Coordinates of C-alpha atoms in Angstrom, one line a residue:
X1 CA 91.2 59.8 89.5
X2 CA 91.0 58.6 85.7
X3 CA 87.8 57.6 83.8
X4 CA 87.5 55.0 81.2
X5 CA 87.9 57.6 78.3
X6 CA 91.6 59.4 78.2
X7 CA 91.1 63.0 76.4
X8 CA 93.6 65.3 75.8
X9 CA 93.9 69.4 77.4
X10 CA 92.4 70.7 74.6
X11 CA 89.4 69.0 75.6
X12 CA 88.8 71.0 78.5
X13 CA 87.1 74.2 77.8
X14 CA 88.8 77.6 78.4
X15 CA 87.5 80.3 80.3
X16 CA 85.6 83.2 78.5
X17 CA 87.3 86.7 77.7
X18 CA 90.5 85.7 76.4
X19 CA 92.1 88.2 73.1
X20 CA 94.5 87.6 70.9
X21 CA 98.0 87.5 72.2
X22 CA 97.4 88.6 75.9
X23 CA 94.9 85.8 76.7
X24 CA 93.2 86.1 80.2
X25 CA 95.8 88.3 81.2
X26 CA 94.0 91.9 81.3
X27 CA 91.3 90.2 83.6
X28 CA 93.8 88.6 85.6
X29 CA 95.6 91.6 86.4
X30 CA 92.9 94.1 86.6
X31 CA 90.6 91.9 89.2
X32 CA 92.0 88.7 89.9
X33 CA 89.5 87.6 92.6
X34 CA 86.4 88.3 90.6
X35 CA 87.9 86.7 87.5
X36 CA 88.7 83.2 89.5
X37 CA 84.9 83.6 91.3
X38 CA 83.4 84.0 88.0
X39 CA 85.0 79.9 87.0
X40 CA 83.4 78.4 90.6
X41 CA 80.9 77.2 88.0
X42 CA 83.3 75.2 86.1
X43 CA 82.8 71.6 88.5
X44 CA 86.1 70.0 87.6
X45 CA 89.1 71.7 85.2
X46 CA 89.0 75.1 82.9
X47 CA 92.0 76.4 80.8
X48 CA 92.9 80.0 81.2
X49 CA 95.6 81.3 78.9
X50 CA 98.8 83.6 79.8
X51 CA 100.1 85.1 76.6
X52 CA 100.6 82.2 74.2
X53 CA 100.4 79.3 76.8
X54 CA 97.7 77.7 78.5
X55 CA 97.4 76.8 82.3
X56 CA 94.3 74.4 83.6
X57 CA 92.7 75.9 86.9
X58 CA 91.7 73.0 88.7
X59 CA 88.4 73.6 90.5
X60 CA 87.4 70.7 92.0
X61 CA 88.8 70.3 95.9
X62 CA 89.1 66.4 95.5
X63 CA 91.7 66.4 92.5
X64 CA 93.9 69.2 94.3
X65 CA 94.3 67.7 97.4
X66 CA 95.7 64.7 94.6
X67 CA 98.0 67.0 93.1
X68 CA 99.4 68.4 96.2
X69 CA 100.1 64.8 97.7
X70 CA 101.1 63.7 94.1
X71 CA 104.4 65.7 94.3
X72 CA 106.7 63.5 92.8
X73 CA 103.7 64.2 89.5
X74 CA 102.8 67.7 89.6
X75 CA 105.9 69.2 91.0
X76 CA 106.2 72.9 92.3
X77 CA 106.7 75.1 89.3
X78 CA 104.9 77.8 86.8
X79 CA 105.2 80.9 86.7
X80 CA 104.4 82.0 90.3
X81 CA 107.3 79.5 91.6
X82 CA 109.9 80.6 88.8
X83 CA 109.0 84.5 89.9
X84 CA 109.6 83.2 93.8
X85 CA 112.9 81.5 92.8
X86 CA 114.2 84.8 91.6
X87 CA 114.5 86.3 95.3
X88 CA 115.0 83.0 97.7
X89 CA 116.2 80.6 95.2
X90 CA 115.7 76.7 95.6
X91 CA 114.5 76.5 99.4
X92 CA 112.5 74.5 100.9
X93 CA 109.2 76.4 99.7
X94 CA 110.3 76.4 95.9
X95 CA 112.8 73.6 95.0
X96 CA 112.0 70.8 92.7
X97 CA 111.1 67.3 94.1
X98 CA 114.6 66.0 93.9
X99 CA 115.6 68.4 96.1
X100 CA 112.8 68.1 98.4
X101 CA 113.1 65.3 100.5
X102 CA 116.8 66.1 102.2
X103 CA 115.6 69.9 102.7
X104 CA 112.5 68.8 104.7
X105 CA 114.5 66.2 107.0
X106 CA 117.1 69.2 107.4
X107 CA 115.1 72.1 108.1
X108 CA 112.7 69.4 110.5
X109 CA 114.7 69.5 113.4
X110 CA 114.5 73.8 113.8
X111 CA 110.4 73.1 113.4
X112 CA 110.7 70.8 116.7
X113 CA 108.1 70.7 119.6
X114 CA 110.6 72.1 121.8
X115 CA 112.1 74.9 119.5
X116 CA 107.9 75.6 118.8
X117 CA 107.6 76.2 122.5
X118 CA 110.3 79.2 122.8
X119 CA 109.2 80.6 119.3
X120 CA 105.8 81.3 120.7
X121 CA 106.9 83.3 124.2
X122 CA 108.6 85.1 122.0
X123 CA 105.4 86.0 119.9
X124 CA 103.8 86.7 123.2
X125 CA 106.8 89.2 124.2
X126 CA 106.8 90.9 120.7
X127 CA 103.1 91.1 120.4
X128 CA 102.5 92.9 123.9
X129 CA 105.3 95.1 123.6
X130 CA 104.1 96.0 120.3
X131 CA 100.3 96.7 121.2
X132 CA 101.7 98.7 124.1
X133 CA 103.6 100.9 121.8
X134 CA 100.2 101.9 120.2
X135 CA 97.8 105.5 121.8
X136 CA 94.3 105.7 122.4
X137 CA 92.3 107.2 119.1
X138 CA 95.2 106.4 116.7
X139 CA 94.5 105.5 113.3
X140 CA 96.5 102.3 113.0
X141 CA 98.3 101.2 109.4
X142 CA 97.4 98.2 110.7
X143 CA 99.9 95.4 107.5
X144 CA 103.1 97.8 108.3
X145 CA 102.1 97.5 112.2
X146 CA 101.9 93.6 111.8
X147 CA 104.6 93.4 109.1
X148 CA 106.9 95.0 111.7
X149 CA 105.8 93.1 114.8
X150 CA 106.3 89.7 112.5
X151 CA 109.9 91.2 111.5
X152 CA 111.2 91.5 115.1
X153 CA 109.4 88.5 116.0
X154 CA 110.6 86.4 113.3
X155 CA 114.2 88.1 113.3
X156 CA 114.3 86.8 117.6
X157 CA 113.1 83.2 116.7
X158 CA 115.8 83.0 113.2
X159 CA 118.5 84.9 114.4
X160 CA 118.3 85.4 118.3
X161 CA 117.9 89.0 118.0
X162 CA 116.5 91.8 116.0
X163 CA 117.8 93.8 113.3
X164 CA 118.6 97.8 113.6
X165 CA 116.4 100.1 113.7
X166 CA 117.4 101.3 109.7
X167 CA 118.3 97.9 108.4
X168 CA 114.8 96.3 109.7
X169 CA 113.4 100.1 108.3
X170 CA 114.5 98.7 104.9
X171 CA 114.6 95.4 105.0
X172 CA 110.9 95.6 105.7
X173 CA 110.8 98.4 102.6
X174 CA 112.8 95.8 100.3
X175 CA 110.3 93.4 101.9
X176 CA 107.6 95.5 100.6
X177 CA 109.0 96.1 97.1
X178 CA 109.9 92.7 96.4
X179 CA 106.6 90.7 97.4
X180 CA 104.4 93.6 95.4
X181 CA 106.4 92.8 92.5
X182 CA 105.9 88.7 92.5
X183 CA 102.3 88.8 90.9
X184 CA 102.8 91.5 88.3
X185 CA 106.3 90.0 87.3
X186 CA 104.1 86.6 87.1
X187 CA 101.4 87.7 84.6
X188 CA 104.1 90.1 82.2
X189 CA 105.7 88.4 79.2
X190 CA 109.5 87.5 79.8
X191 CA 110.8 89.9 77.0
X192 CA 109.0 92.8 79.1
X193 CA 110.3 91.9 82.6
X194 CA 113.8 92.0 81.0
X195 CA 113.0 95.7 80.3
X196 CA 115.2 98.2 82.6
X197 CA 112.5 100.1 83.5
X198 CA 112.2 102.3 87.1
X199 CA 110.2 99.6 88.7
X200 CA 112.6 96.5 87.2
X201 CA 115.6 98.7 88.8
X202 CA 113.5 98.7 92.6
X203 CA 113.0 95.7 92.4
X204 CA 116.6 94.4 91.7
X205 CA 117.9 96.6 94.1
X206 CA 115.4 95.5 96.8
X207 CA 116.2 91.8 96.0
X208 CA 120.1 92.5 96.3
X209 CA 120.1 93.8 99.5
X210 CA 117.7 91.4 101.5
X211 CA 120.1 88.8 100.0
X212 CA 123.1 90.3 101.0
X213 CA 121.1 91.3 104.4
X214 CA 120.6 87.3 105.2
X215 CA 123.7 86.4 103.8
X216 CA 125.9 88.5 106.6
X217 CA 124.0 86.8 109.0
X218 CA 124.2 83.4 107.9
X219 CA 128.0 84.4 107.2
X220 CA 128.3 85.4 111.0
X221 CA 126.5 82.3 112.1
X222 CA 128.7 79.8 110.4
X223 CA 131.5 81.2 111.9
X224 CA 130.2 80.8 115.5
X225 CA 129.0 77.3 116.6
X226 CA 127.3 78.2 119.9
X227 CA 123.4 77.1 119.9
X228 CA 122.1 80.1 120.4
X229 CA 118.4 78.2 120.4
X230 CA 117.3 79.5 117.4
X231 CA 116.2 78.6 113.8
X232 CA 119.7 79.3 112.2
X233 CA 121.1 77.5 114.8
X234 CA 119.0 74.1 114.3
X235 CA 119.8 75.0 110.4
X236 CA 123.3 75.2 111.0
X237 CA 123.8 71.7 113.4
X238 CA 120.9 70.1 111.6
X239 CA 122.8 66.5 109.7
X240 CA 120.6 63.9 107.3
X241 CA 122.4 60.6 107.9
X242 CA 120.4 59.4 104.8
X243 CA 122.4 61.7 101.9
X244 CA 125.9 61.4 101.0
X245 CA 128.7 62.6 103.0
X246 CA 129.0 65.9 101.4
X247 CA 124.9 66.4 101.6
X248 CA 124.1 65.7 105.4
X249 CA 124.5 69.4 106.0
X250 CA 123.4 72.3 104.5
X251 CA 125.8 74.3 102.5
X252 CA 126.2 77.8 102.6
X253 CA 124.3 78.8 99.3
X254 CA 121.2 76.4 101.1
X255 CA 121.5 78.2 104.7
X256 CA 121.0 81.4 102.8
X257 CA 117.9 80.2 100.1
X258 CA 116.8 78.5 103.9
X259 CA 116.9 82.1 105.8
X260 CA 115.4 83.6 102.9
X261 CA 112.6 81.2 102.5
X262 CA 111.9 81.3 106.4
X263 CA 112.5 85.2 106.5
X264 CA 109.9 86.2 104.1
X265 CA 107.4 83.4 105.2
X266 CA 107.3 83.8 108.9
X267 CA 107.1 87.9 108.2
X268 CA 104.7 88.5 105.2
X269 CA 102.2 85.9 104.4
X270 CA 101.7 86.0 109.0
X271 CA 101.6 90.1 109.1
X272 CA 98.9 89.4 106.5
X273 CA 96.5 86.9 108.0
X274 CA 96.8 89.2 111.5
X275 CA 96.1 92.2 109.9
X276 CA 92.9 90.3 108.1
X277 CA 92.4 88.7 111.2
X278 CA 92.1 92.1 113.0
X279 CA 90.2 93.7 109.6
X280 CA 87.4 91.1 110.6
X281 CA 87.2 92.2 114.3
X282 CA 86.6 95.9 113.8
X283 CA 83.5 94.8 111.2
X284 CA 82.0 92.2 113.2
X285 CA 82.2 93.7 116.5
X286 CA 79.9 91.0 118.7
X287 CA 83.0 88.7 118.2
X288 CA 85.4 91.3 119.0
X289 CA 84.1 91.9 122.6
X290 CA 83.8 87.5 122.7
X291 CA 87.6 87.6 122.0
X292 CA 88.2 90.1 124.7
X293 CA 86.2 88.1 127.1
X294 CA 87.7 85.0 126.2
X295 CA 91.4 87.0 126.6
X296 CA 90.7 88.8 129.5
X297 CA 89.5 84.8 131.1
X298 CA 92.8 83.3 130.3
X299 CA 95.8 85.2 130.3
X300 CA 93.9 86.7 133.8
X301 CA 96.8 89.6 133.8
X302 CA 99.8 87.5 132.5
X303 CA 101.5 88.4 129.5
X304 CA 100.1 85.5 126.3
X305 CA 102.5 82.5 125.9
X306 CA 102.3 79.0 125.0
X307 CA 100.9 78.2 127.4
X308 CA 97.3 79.8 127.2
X309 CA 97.2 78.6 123.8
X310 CA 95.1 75.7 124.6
X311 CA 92.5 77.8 125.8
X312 CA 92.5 80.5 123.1
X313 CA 89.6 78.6 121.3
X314 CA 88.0 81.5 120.1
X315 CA 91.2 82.8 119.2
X316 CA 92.0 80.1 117.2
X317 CA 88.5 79.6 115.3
X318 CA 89.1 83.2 114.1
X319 CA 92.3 82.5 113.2
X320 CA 91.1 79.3 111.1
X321 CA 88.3 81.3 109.7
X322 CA 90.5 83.9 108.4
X323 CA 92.8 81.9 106.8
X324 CA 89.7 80.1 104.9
X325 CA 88.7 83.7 103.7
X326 CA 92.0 85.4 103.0
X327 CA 94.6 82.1 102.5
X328 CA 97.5 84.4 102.0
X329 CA 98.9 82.0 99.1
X330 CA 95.3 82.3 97.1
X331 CA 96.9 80.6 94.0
X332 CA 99.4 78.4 93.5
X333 CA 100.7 76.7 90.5
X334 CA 102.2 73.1 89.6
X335 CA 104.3 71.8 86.9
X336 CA 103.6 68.4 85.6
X337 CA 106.4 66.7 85.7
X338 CA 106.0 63.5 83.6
X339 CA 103.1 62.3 81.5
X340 CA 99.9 61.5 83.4
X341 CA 96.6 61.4 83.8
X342 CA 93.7 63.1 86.0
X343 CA 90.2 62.9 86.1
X344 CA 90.5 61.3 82.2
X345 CA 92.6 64.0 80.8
X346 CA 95.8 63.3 79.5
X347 CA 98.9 66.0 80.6
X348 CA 101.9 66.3 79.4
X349 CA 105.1 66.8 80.6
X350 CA 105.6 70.6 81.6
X351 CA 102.1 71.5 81.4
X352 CA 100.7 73.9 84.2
X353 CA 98.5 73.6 86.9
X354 CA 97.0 76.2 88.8
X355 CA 95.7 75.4 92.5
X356 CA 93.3 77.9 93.9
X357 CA 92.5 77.7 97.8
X358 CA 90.6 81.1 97.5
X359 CA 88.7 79.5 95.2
X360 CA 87.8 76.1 97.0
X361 CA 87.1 78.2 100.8
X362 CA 84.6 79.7 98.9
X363 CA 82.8 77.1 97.4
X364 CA 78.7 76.9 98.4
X365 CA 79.0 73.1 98.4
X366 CA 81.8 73.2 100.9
X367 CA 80.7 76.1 103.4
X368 CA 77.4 77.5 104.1
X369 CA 77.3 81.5 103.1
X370 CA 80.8 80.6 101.6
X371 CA 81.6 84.3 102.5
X372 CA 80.0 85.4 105.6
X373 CA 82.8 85.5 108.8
X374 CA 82.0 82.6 111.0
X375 CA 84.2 81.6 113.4
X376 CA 81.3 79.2 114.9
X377 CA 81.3 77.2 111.9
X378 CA 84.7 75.3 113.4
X379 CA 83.4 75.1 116.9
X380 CA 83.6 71.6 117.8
X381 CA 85.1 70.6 114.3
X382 CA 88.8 70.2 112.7
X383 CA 88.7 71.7 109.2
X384 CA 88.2 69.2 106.8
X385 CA 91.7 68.1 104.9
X386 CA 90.1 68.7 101.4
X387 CA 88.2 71.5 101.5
X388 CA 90.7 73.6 103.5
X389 CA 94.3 74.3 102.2
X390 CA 95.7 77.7 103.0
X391 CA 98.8 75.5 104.2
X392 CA 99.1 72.9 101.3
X393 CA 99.1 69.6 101.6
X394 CA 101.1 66.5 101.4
X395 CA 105.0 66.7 101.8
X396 CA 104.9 69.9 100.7
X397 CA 102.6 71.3 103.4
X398 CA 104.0 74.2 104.9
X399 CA 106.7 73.1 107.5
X400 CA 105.9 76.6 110.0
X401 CA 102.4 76.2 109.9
X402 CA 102.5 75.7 113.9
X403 CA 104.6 78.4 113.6
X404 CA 102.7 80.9 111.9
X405 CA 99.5 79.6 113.9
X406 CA 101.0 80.3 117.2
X407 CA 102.4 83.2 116.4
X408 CA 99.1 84.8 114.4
X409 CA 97.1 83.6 117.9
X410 CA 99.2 85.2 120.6
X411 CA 99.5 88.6 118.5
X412 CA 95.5 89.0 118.0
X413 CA 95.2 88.3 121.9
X414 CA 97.6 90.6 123.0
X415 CA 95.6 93.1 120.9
X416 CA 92.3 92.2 122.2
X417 CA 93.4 92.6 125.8
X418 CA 94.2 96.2 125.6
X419 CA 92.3 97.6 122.0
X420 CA 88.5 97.9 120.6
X421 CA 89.2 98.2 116.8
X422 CA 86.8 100.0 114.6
X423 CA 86.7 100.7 110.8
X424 CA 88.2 104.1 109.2
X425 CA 85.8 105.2 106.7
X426 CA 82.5 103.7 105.1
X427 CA 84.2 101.8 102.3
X428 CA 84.6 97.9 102.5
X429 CA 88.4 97.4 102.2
X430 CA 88.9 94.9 99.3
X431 CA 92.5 92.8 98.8
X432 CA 95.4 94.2 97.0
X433 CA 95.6 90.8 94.9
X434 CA 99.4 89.8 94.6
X435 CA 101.3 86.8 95.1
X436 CA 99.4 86.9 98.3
X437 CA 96.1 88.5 99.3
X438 CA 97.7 92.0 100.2
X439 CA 96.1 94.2 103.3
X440 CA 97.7 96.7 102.3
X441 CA 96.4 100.5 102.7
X442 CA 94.3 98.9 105.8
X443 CA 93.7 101.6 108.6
X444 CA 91.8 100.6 111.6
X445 CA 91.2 102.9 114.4
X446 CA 91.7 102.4 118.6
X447 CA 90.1 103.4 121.7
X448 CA 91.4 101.7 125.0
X449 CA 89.7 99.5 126.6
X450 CA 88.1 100.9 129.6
X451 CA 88.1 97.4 131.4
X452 CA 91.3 95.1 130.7
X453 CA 92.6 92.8 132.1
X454 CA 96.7 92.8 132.5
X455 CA 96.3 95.5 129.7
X456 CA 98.3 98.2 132.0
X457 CA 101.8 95.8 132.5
X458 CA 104.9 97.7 130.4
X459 CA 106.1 96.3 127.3
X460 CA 108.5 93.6 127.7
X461 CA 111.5 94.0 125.4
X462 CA 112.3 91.3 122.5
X463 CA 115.9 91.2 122.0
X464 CA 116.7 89.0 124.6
X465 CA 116.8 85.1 123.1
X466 CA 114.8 82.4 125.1
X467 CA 116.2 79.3 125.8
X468 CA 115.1 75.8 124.4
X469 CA 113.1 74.2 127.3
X470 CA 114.5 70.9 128.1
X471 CA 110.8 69.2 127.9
X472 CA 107.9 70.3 125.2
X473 CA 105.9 73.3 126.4
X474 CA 102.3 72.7 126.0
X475 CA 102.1 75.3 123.0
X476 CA 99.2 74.4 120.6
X477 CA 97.9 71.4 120.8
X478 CA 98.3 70.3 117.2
X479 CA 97.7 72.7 114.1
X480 CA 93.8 72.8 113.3
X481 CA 94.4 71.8 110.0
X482 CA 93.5 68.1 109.6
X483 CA 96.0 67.7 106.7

């Protein structure tokens, strides 16, 4: 990673457009995607400024797969973290290294083959109940559709059951506040964000109640020890013989961050890639009618569950090829926490990094008509651990990405099997560009199928918990991300 010559930051050349004061901020915020395509042409490192400070964009997929797997080095920080932290504290997704280690061997266990198993019946319940719910020739708001079938789902897996109807009706409102917020908050000045202005007041109140929300749950669970084979539970009974007596379980303040973390995760950044995922199926309609082939093939009238996922291949290419087009988490950022070196530059100690997997799935060098929808392109083939990060990499990989995987399969199946999906309107629908690649404002359209297959079986309800099977289920057969 280092040459013979050592330079310093200010060696590396900074991005065009910046002004006084404000730096790259305007472009940033008025079309983020565009202003991170127009740097694909840097081949290694640029410098964008925020404000007063400077960040370096890393462009080059070799020397971010080194900082994610250098953690210890370029720890998770900057502004996008330090926003994050606001709402779900340090857990696992946002603390500091020190705290990393013992969070990921505690939170392990709920992430468990045979914990992965029940999680993805219940994605097969929720989905099919919720594509059931649906009429022929509705106009579908297809991210509030998804955001709520990842809610219940989510809720069932975490907590064993779902939420009422008005508290998931604003929790998934506070949701919605809260996550819009992130990238806004990210790019304004910290004197501003202090300002009590209408939107600062939202998004407060938002962020009060889905703590206090999770925190009656968590409160409720600690007072109950039954198993009730679900993530809270494993969180809950989960003990790290390797800390100190008074760290091998996680204390209250850490169940809560731990909810939080896995709350938001499993709902948001999952109801995003499926509504993408079902985005790219109504514009590319030849691999629409594939999928329902492939569906109608292997669930052959049953309900999905874990264990067709083996055979969803197409299913899962899509999948994989929508996360390489729309990585939920399109930017990240890293804080460097001692003096080191990369690629012959010299950083110092707090400097920022900023990772970019939107950037790097697009690259021409990487993918062939970087952004033309190709499922095909992974037929036969594993994603390649550099070029392809929409989960991380390294320790800090996302621990649900099995999870979210499964979960993001089953749902597009059971939608397959009963809907054709066709745009609303002439317009291409572009990303709302937040903390995450927002779908927001996406409407799709339905007609029923005239020839299903198990299309016509009522909706199963999702409140009842499953049980942890004594042996692993097949589920998928490992993530298709060669990390």
């Amino acid at each position: 990673m280092t040459e013979t010559t050592t330079t310093t930051t200010a060696s590396i050349p900074l991005a065009p457009g910046a002004l006084p004061l404000l730096g790259h901020a305007l472009p940033l915020l008025r079309d983020p995607l565009a202003f991170i395509r127009s740097l694909a042409g840097y081949p290694r490192m640029v410098r964008v400024r925020l404000g007063p400070t400077s960040a370096v964009l890393i462009c080059d997929p070799t020397l971010t797969r080194h900082i994610f797997v250098n953690d210890r080095t370029f720890d998770k920080g900057g502004p996008i973290y330090d926003r994050i932290r606001e709402v779900i504290g340090d857990g696992l997704s946002t603390c500091p290294y020190p705290l990393h280690r013992r969070q990921r061997r505690l939170c392990q266990p709920s992430f468990h083959p045979q914990r992965l198993h029940g999680y993805a019946a219940v994605f097969g319940r929720a989905s099919h109940a919720t594509a059931g719910s649906w009429h022929d020739g509705q106009v579908l708001d297809v991210t509030r559709e998804m955001m709520t079938l990842t809610t219940q789902a989510t809720m069932e897996t975490m907590f064993s059951g779902s939420l009422p109807a008005d508290t998931l009706r604003r929790a998934l409102a506070d949701t919605n506040t809260v996550v819009s917020a992130f990238f806004r908050r990210m790019m304004t000045p910290a004197l501003l964000r202090r300002l009590p202005t209408p939107a600062k007041r939202r998004y407060d109140q938002a962020r009060a109640r889905l703590f206090a929300t999770i925190t009656e749950i968590v409160a409720a669970r600690r007072a109950d020890p039954t198993d009730h084979a679900d993530l809270l539970s494993a969180l809950v009974a989960a003990v790290d013989v390797e800390s100190r007596d008074h760290e091998q379980r996680l204390s209250d303040a850490e169940l809560a961050d731990q909810a939080l973390t896995f709350f938001l995760g499993g709902m948001e950044t999952t109801a995003i890639t499926l509504a993408w995922a079902l985005h790219l199926m109504a514009t590319h309609p030849e691999i629409q009618h594939a999928l329902q082939a492939e569906t109608d093939t292997v669930l052959a009238g049953a309900l999905p569950g874990p264990e067709h996922l083996p055979r969803l291949d197409l299913a899962t290419r899509v999948v994989t090829e929508t996360l390489r087009l729309y990585p939920p988490a399109w930017m990240m950022t890293r804080t460097v926490a001692q003096e080191a070196e990369l690629d012959g530059v010299r950083l110092r100690r707090g400097d920022t990094l900023v990772l970019s997997p939107y950037l790097i799935h697009r690259r021409p060098d990487l993918y062939a008509d970087p952004d033309r929808f190709d499922p095909d392109r992974w037929r036969g083939t594993s994603p390649d651990r550099t070029g392809y990060v929409p989960f991380g990499a390294g320790a800090r990989k996302c621990i649900g990405d099995q999870f979210a995987l499964a979960e993001a399969i089953l749902a597009l199946t059971a939608v397959a099997a009963r809907w054709e999906l066709s745009p609303v309107g002439e317009e291409p629908f572009r990303p709302k560009v937040e903390t995450s690649l927002s779908s927001r404002g996406l409407r799709l359209r339905l007609r029923r199928r005239t020839e299903t297959s198990g299309t016509d079986a009522p909706p199963v309800a999702t409140s009842q918990p499953l049980p942890v099977p004594s042996t692993p289920g097949p589920g998928p057969d490992a993530c298709p991300v060669a990390h």
